Coordinates of C-alpha atoms and ligand atoms in Angstrom, one line a residue:
M11 CA 39.1 203.3 118.6
Q12 CA 37.7 205.0 121.1
I13 CA 39.4 206.2 124.0
S14 CA 38.8 205.2 127.3
A15 CA 37.1 208.3 128.3
K16 CA 37.8 208.0 132.3
K17 CA 41.3 207.6 133.7
Q18 CA 41.1 208.1 137.1
I19 CA 39.0 206.8 139.8
N20 CA 37.6 207.9 142.7
I21 CA 37.7 205.5 145.9
G22 CA 36.7 206.6 148.7
K23 CA 39.0 209.3 148.9
V24 CA 42.0 207.3 147.6
Q25 CA 42.3 208.8 143.9
I26 CA 43.9 206.0 141.9
D27 CA 45.3 207.4 138.7
S28 CA 44.4 204.6 136.2
I29 CA 41.5 202.1 135.9
V30 CA 43.5 199.4 135.8
S31 CA 44.1 197.5 138.5
L32 CA 46.0 194.0 139.2
S33 CA 43.4 190.8 140.7
P34 CA 44.7 189.5 144.5
L35 CA 45.9 185.9 143.1
A36 CA 46.6 183.9 146.2
G37 CA 51.1 182.6 145.9
V38 CA 51.1 185.1 142.9
T39 CA 50.2 188.0 143.8
D40 CA 53.5 188.5 146.5
Y41 CA 55.5 191.6 146.8
V42 CA 58.2 190.6 144.7
L43 CA 54.9 190.2 141.2
R44 CA 54.0 193.6 142.0
K45 CA 57.0 195.0 142.1
L46 CA 58.1 194.3 139.3
I47 CA 54.7 195.1 137.7
R48 CA 54.9 198.5 140.3
E49 CA 58.2 199.0 138.2
Y50 CA 56.2 199.5 134.3
S51 CA 53.6 200.9 135.8
K52 CA 52.9 203.9 138.2
T53 CA 50.0 204.0 138.4
C54 CA 47.9 201.1 138.4
L55 CA 46.2 199.9 141.7
L56 CA 47.8 197.4 143.2
V57 CA 46.4 194.4 145.4
T58 CA 48.1 191.8 147.3
E59 CA 47.1 188.2 147.8
M60 CA 44.1 187.4 149.6
I61 CA 45.6 187.4 153.8
S62 CA 44.0 185.0 156.1
S63 CA 42.2 187.0 159.5
E64 CA 42.2 184.3 161.0
A65 CA 46.8 183.9 160.4
L66 CA 47.2 187.7 160.5
V67 CA 45.7 188.0 164.0
Q68 CA 48.0 185.3 165.2
K69 CA 51.4 186.4 162.8
P70 CA 51.2 189.6 162.6
D71 CA 54.8 189.7 160.8
T72 CA 54.1 187.5 158.5
N73 CA 55.9 187.9 154.6
I74 CA 52.8 188.1 153.4
T75 CA 52.0 191.3 154.3
Y76 CA 55.8 192.7 154.1
T77 CA 55.9 195.8 151.5
D78 CA 57.4 199.3 151.1
K79 CA 56.7 202.6 150.1
E80 CA 56.7 202.9 145.5
E81 CA 54.3 200.2 145.7
A82 CA 51.0 202.3 146.8
P83 CA 48.5 202.7 145.5
I84 CA 48.0 199.4 147.6
S85 CA 45.0 197.5 148.1
F86 CA 45.6 194.7 150.8
Q87 CA 43.3 191.7 150.9
I88 CA 41.5 190.1 153.2
E89 CA 39.9 187.2 153.8
G90 CA 37.9 185.7 156.9
H91 CA 34.2 185.7 158.4
K92 CA 34.4 186.7 161.9
P93 CA 33.9 190.5 161.0
E94 CA 35.7 191.1 165.0
L95 CA 38.5 189.5 164.2
M96 CA 38.4 191.5 160.2
A97 CA 38.2 194.1 162.1
K98 CA 41.2 193.3 164.3
S99 CA 43.0 192.3 161.1
A100 CA 42.4 195.5 159.2
K101 CA 44.4 197.3 161.4
I102 CA 47.0 195.9 161.5
L103 CA 47.4 196.7 158.0
E104 CA 45.8 199.8 157.9
K105 CA 49.2 201.2 157.7
K106 CA 50.3 200.0 155.6
A107 CA 47.0 199.6 153.2
S108 CA 45.7 202.5 150.6
I109 CA 42.0 200.3 150.4
I110 CA 41.8 197.2 152.4
D111 CA 39.3 194.4 149.7
I112 CA 37.5 191.8 150.9
N113 CA 37.5 187.9 150.2
M114 CA 34.1 187.2 149.2
G115 CA 34.4 185.3 145.8
C116 CA 36.4 182.8 146.3
P117 CA 35.4 179.6 145.4
I118 CA 37.7 176.4 146.6
N119 CA 36.3 174.0 149.2
K120 CA 38.8 174.4 152.0
I121 CA 37.8 178.7 151.8
V122 CA 34.0 178.7 151.4
K123 CA 33.5 174.9 153.7
G124 CA 33.9 177.6 156.3
Q125 CA 31.3 180.8 156.0
D126 CA 34.5 182.5 154.0
G127 CA 34.9 183.6 150.1
C128 CA 31.8 183.1 147.6
S129 CA 30.3 182.3 150.6
L130 CA 29.1 184.4 152.6
M131 CA 27.4 185.4 149.0
K132 CA 25.2 183.2 150.8
N133 CA 25.0 185.1 153.8
P134 CA 24.5 188.6 152.7
Q135 CA 23.4 190.6 156.1
L136 CA 27.6 188.5 157.6
A137 CA 29.0 190.2 154.6
R138 CA 27.1 193.6 155.2
D139 CA 28.6 193.1 159.3
I140 CA 31.5 192.5 158.2
V141 CA 31.9 195.1 155.6
I142 CA 29.9 197.3 158.7
A143 CA 32.6 196.9 161.2
V144 CA 35.4 197.0 159.1
K145 CA 35.1 200.9 157.9
E146 CA 33.6 201.6 161.4
T147 CA 38.4 200.4 162.1
V148 CA 39.5 201.7 159.5
N149 CA 40.2 205.3 158.6
I150 CA 40.7 203.6 154.5
P151 CA 38.4 202.8 152.0
V152 CA 36.8 199.2 151.9
T153 CA 35.6 197.5 149.1
C154 CA 34.7 193.9 148.0
K155 CA 35.7 191.5 145.9
F156 CA 32.2 188.8 144.3
R157 CA 31.7 187.3 141.7
L158 CA 28.2 186.7 140.0
G159 CA 26.6 184.7 142.4
W160 CA 26.8 180.9 143.9
S161 CA 25.4 179.5 141.1
Q162 CA 23.4 179.8 137.5
D163 CA 20.2 180.4 139.0
S164 CA 21.4 182.5 142.0
K165 CA 22.4 185.7 140.6
N166 CA 22.7 187.8 143.0
F167 CA 25.7 190.3 142.2
I168 CA 23.5 193.5 141.8
E169 CA 21.3 193.8 145.1
F170 CA 24.7 192.2 147.3
A171 CA 26.5 194.9 145.3
Q172 CA 23.9 197.3 146.7
I173 CA 23.9 196.1 150.7
M174 CA 27.7 196.3 150.2
Q175 CA 27.7 199.9 149.6
E176 CA 24.9 200.5 152.1
A177 CA 28.0 199.1 155.1
G178 CA 30.1 201.8 153.6
A179 CA 31.8 199.6 150.5
D180 CA 33.9 202.7 148.6
A181 CA 33.9 200.6 145.4
V182 CA 33.7 196.2 144.2
T183 CA 35.8 194.0 141.8
V184 CA 32.7 191.4 140.4
H185 CA 34.3 188.2 138.8
A186 CA 32.5 187.4 136.2
R187 CA 31.4 184.0 136.6
T188 CA 29.2 182.3 139.4
R189 CA 31.3 179.7 142.3
S190 CA 30.2 177.4 140.4
Q191 CA 31.6 177.7 137.1
L192 CA 35.0 178.0 139.4
Y193 CA 37.1 179.1 136.1
S194 CA 35.7 177.2 133.5
G195 CA 33.1 178.9 130.1
A196 CA 34.0 182.5 129.5
A197 CA 33.1 185.3 131.8
D198 CA 30.0 187.2 131.3
W199 CA 31.1 190.3 130.7
N200 CA 27.7 191.5 129.2
E201 CA 26.7 190.8 132.8
L202 CA 28.1 193.7 135.0
S203 CA 26.6 195.7 132.5
K204 CA 23.2 195.0 135.0
L205 CA 25.8 197.2 137.4
S206 CA 26.1 200.2 135.3
G207 CA 23.3 202.9 136.9
E208 CA 21.8 200.7 139.9
L209 CA 25.8 201.7 142.3
D210 CA 26.7 205.4 143.5
I211 CA 29.8 203.7 143.9
P212 CA 32.0 202.5 141.2
Y213 CA 33.0 198.4 140.1
F214 CA 35.7 197.3 138.3
A215 CA 35.1 194.6 135.3
N216 CA 36.7 191.1 136.0
G217 CA 37.8 187.5 134.4
D218 CA 39.9 186.5 130.8
I219 CA 41.1 190.1 130.3
I220 CA 44.4 188.9 129.2
N221 CA 45.3 191.4 126.0
P222 CA 44.8 195.3 125.6
Q223 CA 42.5 195.5 123.4
K224 CA 40.7 192.5 125.4
A225 CA 40.5 195.6 128.5
L226 CA 38.7 198.3 126.1
E227 CA 36.1 195.1 124.7
C228 CA 35.7 194.8 128.4
L229 CA 35.1 198.2 129.8
E230 CA 32.5 198.7 126.5
I231 CA 30.6 196.0 127.2
S232 CA 30.7 195.7 130.7
K233 CA 30.1 199.5 131.1
A234 CA 32.7 198.8 134.5
D235 CA 34.5 201.9 135.8
G236 CA 38.1 200.0 135.8
I237 CA 39.4 196.4 135.0
S238 CA 41.1 194.2 136.9
I239 CA 43.7 191.6 135.8
G240 CA 44.0 188.6 137.0
R241 CA 46.0 184.9 135.5
A242 CA 47.3 186.8 132.0
S243 CA 49.6 189.2 134.2
M244 CA 51.6 186.2 135.2
G245 CA 53.3 186.0 131.9
D246 CA 53.7 189.6 131.2
L247 CA 55.6 191.8 133.4
S248 CA 54.5 195.1 131.7
L249 CA 50.9 194.1 130.8
L250 CA 48.8 196.1 133.0
Y251 CA 51.5 199.7 132.0
R252 CA 50.6 197.8 127.7
I253 CA 46.3 197.8 128.7
E254 CA 46.8 201.7 130.1
K255 CA 48.6 203.2 127.3
Y256 CA 46.0 202.1 124.8
L257 CA 43.5 202.5 127.3
N258 CA 44.5 206.0 128.0
E259 CA 47.3 207.0 124.8
D260 CA 45.8 205.2 122.2
I261 CA 48.9 203.0 121.8
L262 CA 48.8 199.3 121.2
I263 CA 52.9 198.8 122.5
P264 CA 52.8 195.1 120.9
E265 CA 52.9 191.3 123.5
P266 CA 56.7 190.8 124.5
D267 CA 58.9 189.0 122.4
L268 CA 60.6 185.5 123.8
S269 CA 63.7 187.6 124.1
E270 CA 61.8 190.4 126.5
K271 CA 60.0 187.2 127.9
I272 CA 63.0 185.4 128.7
S273 CA 64.7 188.5 130.4
M274 CA 61.5 188.8 132.4
I275 CA 62.1 185.4 133.8
K276 CA 65.6 185.5 134.6
K277 CA 64.7 188.9 136.6
H278 CA 61.6 187.3 138.0
L279 CA 63.7 184.5 139.4
D280 CA 66.6 186.7 140.7
A281 CA 64.0 188.9 142.3
E282 CA 62.1 186.0 143.9
I283 CA 65.3 184.3 145.1
E284 CA 66.0 186.7 146.9
F285 CA 63.6 187.8 148.8
R286 CA 63.1 183.8 149.7
G287 CA 65.8 182.7 149.4
E288 CA 67.6 180.8 146.8
E289 CA 66.2 177.2 147.0
T290 CA 62.6 178.7 148.3
G291 CA 62.1 181.2 145.3
I292 CA 63.5 178.6 143.0
K293 CA 60.5 175.9 144.3
F294 CA 58.3 179.1 144.7
F295 CA 58.8 180.9 140.6
R296 CA 58.2 177.4 138.7
K297 CA 54.1 178.1 138.7
F298 CA 55.2 181.0 136.4
Y299 CA 57.2 179.2 133.0
P300 CA 54.0 177.3 132.1
C301 CA 53.2 181.6 132.2
Y302 CA 56.0 182.6 130.3
I303 CA 56.9 180.4 128.2
K304 CA 53.9 179.8 125.6
N305 CA 53.7 178.9 121.8
I306 CA 57.5 178.3 121.1
R307 CA 58.6 174.8 119.6
G308 CA 59.3 172.5 122.2
G309 CA 58.5 174.0 124.8
A310 CA 56.3 171.2 126.6
D311 CA 60.4 169.5 127.0
Y312 CA 61.5 173.2 128.0
R313 CA 58.5 173.5 130.5
H314 CA 59.4 170.0 131.6
R315 CA 63.1 170.5 132.4
L316 CA 62.8 173.7 133.6
V317 CA 59.7 172.8 137.1
T318 CA 61.7 170.0 137.4
E319 CA 65.5 171.7 137.8
L320 CA 66.7 173.0 141.5
N321 CA 70.2 174.3 140.2
Y322 CA 70.2 177.9 139.2
N323 CA 73.4 177.7 136.9
N324 CA 71.4 175.7 134.5
I325 CA 68.1 176.8 134.9
I326 CA 70.1 179.9 133.1
N327 CA 71.2 177.6 130.9
I328 CA 68.1 176.1 130.0
L329 CA 66.5 179.7 129.6
K330 CA 69.6 180.0 127.6
E331 CA 69.1 177.2 125.6
I332 CA 65.1 178.2 125.6
L333 CA 66.2 182.1 123.3
H334 CA 69.5 180.5 120.7
N335 CA 66.8 178.3 119.3
G336 CA 63.7 180.5 119.1
Q337 CA 66.0 182.5 117.6
E338 CA 66.7 180.1 114.8
Ligands
FMN410 C1 46.0 181.2 141.7 C2 44.3 181.9 142.1 C3 45.2 182.3 143.0 C4 43.4 183.9 143.0 N1 43.8 184.2 144.0 C5 42.2 185.4 145.3 C6 42.2 186.2 146.1 O1 43.8 185.8 146.6 N2 41.3 186.2 146.4 C7 41.0 186.8 145.2 O2 39.8 187.7 145.7 N3 40.6 186.0 144.1 C8 41.8 185.0 143.7 N4 42.0 184.6 142.3 C9 40.4 184.8 141.5 C10 41.1 186.0 140.2 O3 41.4 186.9 141.7 C11 40.6 186.3 139.5 O4 39.4 186.9 140.5 C12 40.0 185.2 139.0 O5 41.4 184.9 138.0 C13 39.2 185.4 137.4 O6 40.7 186.9 136.6 P1 41.2 186.4 135.0 O7 40.6 186.2 134.1 O8 41.7 188.0 135.2 O9 42.8 186.1 135.7 C14 42.7 183.8 142.3 C15 42.7 183.4 141.2 C16 43.6 182.0 140.9 C17 43.2 181.3 140.0

Protein backbone atom coordinates (compact mmCIF):
# COMPACT_ATOMS: atom_id res chain seq x y z
CA MET A 1 0.00 0.00 0.00
CA GLN A 2 1.19 3.48 -0.74
CA ILE A 3 0.95 5.39 2.48
CA SER A 4 -0.50 8.88 2.20
CA ALA A 5 2.38 11.35 2.21
CA LYS A 6 0.44 14.04 4.04
CA LYS A 7 -0.30 13.80 7.72
CA GLN A 8 -1.46 17.31 8.36
CA ILE A 9 -3.33 20.17 6.75
CA ASN A 10 -3.03 23.87 7.30
CA ILE A 11 -6.39 25.61 7.20
CA GLY A 12 -5.50 29.27 7.27
CA LYS A 13 -3.44 29.72 10.42
CA VAL A 14 -4.77 26.53 12.04
CA GLN A 15 -2.69 23.40 11.66
CA ILE A 16 -4.65 20.15 11.80
CA ASP A 17 -2.42 17.16 12.61
CA SER A 18 -4.60 14.87 10.55
CA ILE A 19 -6.11 14.83 7.08
CA VAL A 20 -9.31 13.23 8.39
CA SER A 21 -12.35 15.26 9.37
CA LEU A 22 -15.83 14.47 10.58
CA SER A 23 -18.68 15.63 8.30
CA PRO A 24 -21.40 17.76 9.85
CA LEU A 25 -24.54 15.65 10.36
CA ALA A 26 -27.66 17.42 11.65
CA GLY A 27 -29.09 15.67 14.69
CA VAL A 28 -26.05 13.37 14.83
CA THR A 29 -22.66 15.05 15.33
CA ASP A 30 -23.60 16.57 18.66
CA TYR A 31 -21.24 17.21 21.57
CA VAL A 32 -21.68 13.63 22.77
CA LEU A 33 -20.75 11.88 19.53
CA ARG A 34 -17.86 14.24 18.88
CA LYS A 35 -16.41 13.70 22.34
CA LEU A 36 -16.60 9.93 21.97
CA ILE A 37 -14.89 10.11 18.57
CA ARG A 38 -12.23 12.32 20.17
CA GLU A 39 -11.49 9.61 22.76
CA TYR A 40 -10.19 7.54 19.84
CA SER A 41 -8.74 10.17 17.54
CA LYS A 42 -6.87 12.97 19.27
CA THR A 43 -6.08 14.75 16.02
CA CYS A 44 -8.99 14.59 13.55
CA LEU A 45 -10.97 17.74 12.78
CA LEU A 46 -14.34 17.53 14.51
CA VAL A 47 -17.29 19.39 12.97
CA THR A 48 -20.60 20.33 14.57
CA GLU A 49 -23.96 19.81 12.95
CA MET A 50 -25.26 22.83 11.03
CA ILE A 51 -26.38 25.70 13.24
CA SER A 52 -29.04 28.05 11.91
CA SER A 53 -27.67 31.59 11.90
CA GLU A 54 -31.16 33.05 12.35
CA ALA A 55 -31.90 30.86 15.38
CA LEU A 56 -28.47 31.41 16.92
CA VAL A 57 -28.66 35.19 16.72
CA GLN A 58 -32.06 35.08 18.44
CA LYS A 59 -30.94 32.58 21.08
CA PRO A 60 -27.14 32.46 21.34
CA ASP A 61 -26.91 30.07 24.27
CA THR A 62 -28.28 26.73 23.07
CA ASN A 63 -27.29 23.10 23.59
CA ILE A 64 -26.23 22.81 19.97
CA THR A 65 -23.20 25.06 20.54
CA TYR A 66 -21.96 23.26 23.66
CA THR A 67 -18.31 22.25 23.55
CA ASP A 68 -15.22 22.04 25.75
CA LYS A 69 -11.48 22.54 25.30
CA GLU A 70 -10.66 18.86 24.63
CA GLU A 71 -12.75 18.94 21.48
CA ALA A 72 -10.32 21.19 19.59
CA PRO A 73 -9.64 21.32 16.72
CA ILE A 74 -13.32 21.87 16.08
CA SER A 75 -15.16 23.55 13.26
CA PHE A 76 -18.62 25.04 13.86
CA GLN A 77 -20.86 24.94 10.81
CA ILE A 78 -23.32 27.77 10.26
CA GLU A 79 -26.26 27.79 7.89
CA GLY A 80 -28.24 30.66 6.37
CA HIS A 81 -28.12 33.17 3.53
CA LYS A 82 -28.02 36.64 5.05
CA PRO A 83 -24.39 37.84 5.19
CA GLU A 84 -25.03 40.01 8.23
CA LEU A 85 -26.65 37.23 10.24
CA MET A 86 -24.02 34.71 9.17
CA ALA A 87 -21.32 37.13 10.33
CA LYS A 88 -23.11 37.73 13.64
CA SER A 89 -23.49 34.04 14.31
CA ALA A 90 -19.84 33.39 13.41
CA LYS A 91 -18.90 36.08 15.94
CA ILE A 92 -21.00 34.37 18.63
CA LEU A 93 -19.18 31.09 17.95
CA GLU A 94 -15.69 32.48 17.47
CA LYS A 95 -14.52 31.89 21.04
CA LYS A 96 -15.53 28.24 20.98
CA ALA A 97 -14.46 27.40 17.43
CA SER A 98 -11.10 26.68 15.78
CA ILE A 99 -12.74 27.20 12.37
CA ILE A 100 -16.11 28.43 11.02
CA ASP A 101 -17.60 26.34 8.22
CA ILE A 102 -20.39 27.60 5.98
CA ASN A 103 -23.08 25.21 4.76
CA MET A 104 -23.54 25.52 0.99
CA GLY A 105 -24.50 21.93 0.29
CA CYS A 106 -27.58 20.98 2.27
CA PRO A 107 -30.11 19.66 -0.29
CA ILE A 108 -33.30 19.38 1.77
CA ASN A 109 -36.34 21.35 0.65
CA LYS A 110 -36.82 23.18 3.93
CA ILE A 111 -33.30 24.65 3.54
CA VAL A 112 -33.04 25.24 -0.21
CA LYS A 113 -36.51 26.77 -0.63
CA GLY A 114 -35.02 29.95 0.87
CA GLN A 115 -31.59 30.74 -0.42
CA ASP A 116 -29.72 28.57 2.12
CA GLY A 117 -27.65 25.42 1.76
CA CYS A 118 -27.07 24.15 -1.76
CA SER A 119 -29.16 26.89 -3.34
CA LEU A 120 -26.14 29.13 -2.68
CA MET A 121 -24.42 27.22 -5.48
CA LYS A 122 -26.97 28.83 -7.83
CA ASN A 123 -26.06 32.24 -6.45
CA PRO A 124 -22.24 32.39 -6.18
CA GLN A 125 -22.41 36.17 -5.71
CA LEU A 126 -24.41 35.78 -2.50
CA ALA A 127 -22.21 32.88 -1.34
CA ARG A 128 -19.21 35.13 -1.94
CA ASP A 129 -20.77 37.98 0.06
CA ILE A 130 -21.37 35.60 2.97
CA VAL A 131 -17.74 34.46 3.02
CA ILE A 132 -16.51 38.05 2.82
CA ALA A 133 -18.81 39.14 5.67
CA VAL A 134 -17.79 36.24 7.91
CA LYS A 135 -14.09 36.71 7.14
CA GLU A 136 -14.30 40.40 7.99
CA THR A 137 -15.91 39.60 11.33
CA VAL A 138 -13.91 36.73 12.78
CA ASN A 139 -10.24 36.15 13.32
CA ILE A 140 -10.27 32.39 12.73
CA PRO A 141 -10.23 30.45 9.44
CA VAL A 142 -13.42 30.15 7.40
CA THR A 143 -14.27 27.17 5.19
CA CYS A 144 -17.17 26.20 2.92
CA LYS A 145 -18.85 22.86 2.29
CA PHE A 146 -20.79 22.29 -0.92
CA ARG A 147 -21.62 19.74 -3.63
CA LEU A 148 -20.62 19.21 -7.26
CA GLY A 149 -23.40 21.56 -8.29
CA TRP A 150 -27.17 21.87 -8.35
CA SER A 151 -27.73 19.21 -11.01
CA GLN A 152 -25.94 17.03 -13.51
CA ASP A 153 -25.96 19.79 -16.14
CA SER A 154 -24.93 22.57 -13.79
CA LYS A 155 -21.83 21.21 -12.10
CA ASN A 156 -20.03 24.39 -11.12
CA PHE A 157 -17.92 23.20 -8.18
CA ILE A 158 -14.57 24.20 -9.70
CA GLU A 159 -15.56 27.77 -10.48
CA PHE A 160 -17.55 27.96 -7.24
CA ALA A 161 -14.54 26.80 -5.19
CA GLN A 162 -12.38 29.41 -6.88
CA ILE A 163 -14.89 32.17 -6.11
CA MET A 164 -14.99 31.06 -2.45
CA GLN A 165 -11.20 31.07 -2.36
CA GLU A 166 -11.09 34.59 -3.79
CA ALA A 167 -13.62 35.69 -1.17
CA GLY A 168 -11.27 34.43 1.54
CA ALA A 169 -12.23 30.79 2.22
CA ASP A 170 -9.33 28.90 3.79
CA ALA A 171 -10.43 25.42 2.64
CA VAL A 172 -13.39 23.72 1.00
CA THR A 173 -15.10 20.35 1.40
CA VAL A 174 -16.95 18.93 -1.57
CA HIS A 175 -19.57 16.19 -1.32
CA ALA A 176 -19.15 14.38 -4.64
CA ARG A 177 -22.84 14.42 -5.59
CA THR A 178 -25.14 17.08 -7.02
CA ARG A 179 -28.12 18.50 -5.20
CA SER A 180 -30.48 16.64 -7.57
CA GLN A 181 -28.90 13.36 -6.58
CA LEU A 182 -29.56 13.96 -2.88
CA TYR A 183 -27.90 10.78 -1.53
CA SER A 184 -28.55 8.47 -4.48
CA GLY A 185 -25.97 6.91 -6.76
CA ALA A 186 -22.31 6.74 -5.87
CA ALA A 187 -20.18 9.70 -4.85
CA ASP A 188 -18.03 10.62 -7.87
CA TRP A 189 -14.52 10.90 -6.42
CA ASN A 190 -13.08 11.04 -9.92
CA GLU A 191 -14.94 14.27 -10.61
CA LEU A 192 -13.32 15.82 -7.54
CA SER A 193 -9.85 15.24 -8.99
CA LYS A 194 -10.63 18.11 -11.42
CA LEU A 195 -10.05 20.45 -8.47
CA SER A 196 -6.43 19.38 -8.28
CA GLY A 197 -4.18 22.25 -9.36
CA GLU A 198 -7.12 24.68 -9.53
CA LEU A 199 -6.91 25.96 -5.94
CA ASP A 200 -4.30 27.38 -3.60
CA ILE A 201 -6.31 26.28 -0.56
CA PRO A 202 -6.81 22.64 0.54
CA TYR A 203 -9.87 20.65 -0.46
CA PHE A 204 -11.50 17.77 1.38
CA ALA A 205 -13.27 14.97 -0.48
CA ASN A 206 -16.57 13.76 0.92
CA GLY A 207 -19.09 11.03 0.18
CA ASP A 208 -19.26 7.26 0.68
CA ILE A 209 -16.04 6.79 2.65
CA ILE A 210 -16.98 3.84 4.82
CA ASN A 211 -13.71 2.22 5.88
CA PRO A 212 -9.91 2.75 5.89
CA GLN A 213 -9.39 1.15 2.49
CA LYS A 214 -12.08 3.35 0.90
CA ALA A 215 -10.48 6.38 2.55
CA LEU A 216 -7.20 5.65 0.81
CA GLU A 217 -8.97 4.92 -2.49
CA CYS A 218 -10.86 8.20 -2.25
CA LEU A 219 -7.67 10.16 -1.55
CA GLU A 220 -5.91 8.56 -4.50
CA ILE A 221 -8.78 9.08 -6.94
CA SER A 222 -9.87 12.55 -5.83
CA LYS A 223 -6.31 13.81 -5.25
CA ALA A 224 -7.78 15.70 -2.31
CA ASP A 225 -5.73 17.07 0.57
CA GLY A 226 -8.07 15.58 3.14
CA ILE A 227 -11.22 13.54 3.58
CA SER A 228 -14.49 14.09 5.40
CA ILE A 229 -16.42 11.18 6.92
CA GLY A 230 -20.15 11.39 7.59
CA ARG A 231 -22.69 8.59 7.88
CA ALA A 232 -20.21 5.78 8.47
CA SER A 233 -19.16 7.43 11.73
CA MET A 234 -22.64 6.76 13.13
CA GLY A 235 -22.07 3.08 13.83
CA ASP A 236 -18.40 3.01 14.79
CA LEU A 237 -16.85 5.52 17.18
CA SER A 238 -13.37 4.33 16.21
CA LEU A 239 -13.71 4.77 12.43
CA LEU A 240 -11.86 8.07 12.07
CA TYR A 241 -9.06 6.75 14.29
CA ARG A 242 -8.86 3.52 12.28
CA ILE A 243 -8.65 5.55 9.07
CA GLU A 244 -5.85 7.69 10.48
CA LYS A 245 -3.93 4.58 11.58
CA TYR A 246 -4.22 3.09 8.11
CA LEU A 247 -3.26 6.23 6.22
CA ASN A 248 -0.41 7.25 8.52
CA GLU A 249 1.05 3.95 9.69
CA ASP A 250 -0.33 1.33 7.32
CA ILE A 251 -1.98 -0.39 10.28
CA LEU A 252 -5.37 -1.89 9.47
CA ILE A 253 -7.37 -2.17 12.68
CA PRO A 254 -10.36 -4.44 12.03
CA GLU A 255 -13.90 -3.15 12.34
CA PRO A 256 -15.15 -3.51 15.94
CA ASP A 257 -16.78 -6.89 16.58
CA LEU A 258 -20.26 -7.35 18.02
CA SER A 259 -19.09 -7.19 21.62
CA GLU A 260 -17.20 -3.92 20.98
CA LYS A 261 -20.20 -2.47 19.14
CA ILE A 262 -22.50 -3.29 22.05
CA SER A 263 -20.04 -1.56 24.42
CA MET A 264 -20.01 1.46 22.08
CA ILE A 265 -23.82 1.58 22.03
CA LYS A 266 -23.97 1.50 25.81
CA LYS A 267 -21.34 4.19 26.22
CA HIS A 268 -22.94 6.39 23.56
CA LEU A 269 -26.45 5.90 24.97
CA ASP A 270 -25.31 6.63 28.54
CA ALA A 271 -23.56 9.80 27.41
CA GLU A 272 -26.66 11.01 25.51
CA ILE A 273 -28.77 10.37 28.59
CA GLU A 274 -26.33 12.32 30.73
CA PHE A 275 -26.36 15.19 28.23
CA ARG A 276 -30.11 15.29 27.47
CA GLY A 277 -31.87 13.56 30.36
CA GLU A 278 -33.21 9.98 30.32
CA GLU A 279 -36.32 10.14 28.16
CA THR A 280 -34.98 12.60 25.57
CA GLY A 281 -31.62 10.81 25.50
CA ILE A 282 -33.23 7.42 24.88
CA LYS A 283 -35.46 8.81 22.11
CA PHE A 284 -32.61 10.79 20.54
CA PHE A 285 -30.44 7.68 20.44
CA ARG A 286 -32.92 5.61 18.41
CA LYS A 287 -31.42 6.67 15.07
CA PHE A 288 -28.10 5.07 16.01
CA TYR A 289 -29.18 1.45 16.65
CA PRO A 290 -29.52 0.49 12.95
CA CYS A 291 -26.04 1.90 12.29
CA TYR A 292 -24.37 -0.06 15.08
CA ILE A 293 -26.35 -3.26 14.64
CA LYS A 294 -26.15 -4.42 11.07
CA ASN A 295 -25.88 -7.86 9.52
CA ILE A 296 -26.72 -9.85 12.62
CA ARG A 297 -29.12 -12.74 12.96
CA GLY A 298 -32.58 -11.42 13.88
CA GLY A 299 -31.34 -7.84 13.38
CA ALA A 300 -34.66 -6.41 12.16
CA ASP A 301 -36.50 -7.71 15.21
CA TYR A 302 -33.87 -6.42 17.63
CA ARG A 303 -33.81 -3.02 15.96
CA HIS A 304 -37.59 -2.80 16.16
CA ARG A 305 -37.56 -3.64 19.86
CA LEU A 306 -34.78 -1.15 20.60
CA VAL A 307 -36.34 1.79 18.76
CA THR A 308 -39.67 1.33 20.50
CA GLU A 309 -38.31 0.78 24.02
CA LEU A 310 -38.34 3.64 26.51
CA ASN A 311 -37.16 1.81 29.61
CA TYR A 312 -33.38 1.96 30.11
CA ASN A 313 -33.07 -1.41 31.89
CA ASN A 314 -35.06 -3.13 29.16
CA ILE A 315 -32.74 -1.62 26.53
CA ILE A 316 -29.71 -2.97 28.38
CA ASN A 317 -31.35 -6.40 28.55
CA ILE A 318 -32.02 -6.39 24.80
CA LEU A 319 -28.37 -5.49 24.20
CA LYS A 320 -27.28 -8.40 26.44
CA GLU A 321 -29.59 -10.72 24.50
CA ILE A 322 -28.09 -9.56 21.17
CA LEU A 323 -24.60 -10.20 22.48
CA HIS A 324 -25.52 -13.58 23.91
CA ASN A 325 -27.23 -14.75 20.71
CA GLY A 326 -24.48 -13.32 18.50
CA GLN A 327 -21.83 -15.25 20.37
CA GLU A 328 -23.58 -18.60 20.41
C1 LIG B 1 -28.57 12.78 8.64
C2 LIG B 1 -27.68 13.70 7.86
C3 LIG B 1 -27.47 14.99 8.30
C4 LIG B 1 -26.63 15.85 7.59
N1 LIG B 1 -26.44 17.12 8.07
C5 LIG B 1 -25.56 17.93 7.43
C6 LIG B 1 -25.26 19.21 7.96
O1 LIG B 1 -25.75 19.61 9.04
N2 LIG B 1 -24.39 20.00 7.27
C7 LIG B 1 -23.81 19.59 6.10
O2 LIG B 1 -23.03 20.33 5.50
N3 LIG B 1 -24.07 18.37 5.58
C8 LIG B 1 -24.90 17.54 6.24
N4 LIG B 1 -25.11 16.28 5.75
C9 LIG B 1 -24.31 15.80 4.62
C10 LIG B 1 -23.02 15.09 5.14
O3 LIG B 1 -22.19 16.00 5.85
C11 LIG B 1 -22.20 14.47 4.00
O4 LIG B 1 -21.89 15.47 3.09
C12 LIG B 1 -22.97 13.35 3.28
O5 LIG B 1 -23.63 12.51 4.20
C13 LIG B 1 -22.02 12.51 2.41
O6 LIG B 1 -20.96 11.98 3.17
P1 LIG B 1 -20.99 10.47 3.78
O7 LIG B 1 -21.24 9.53 2.64
O8 LIG B 1 -19.64 10.28 4.41
O9 LIG B 1 -22.11 10.43 4.77
C14 LIG B 1 -25.98 15.41 6.41
C15 LIG B 1 -26.21 14.11 5.96
C16 LIG B 1 -27.04 13.26 6.66
C17 LIG B 1 -27.25 11.85 6.14
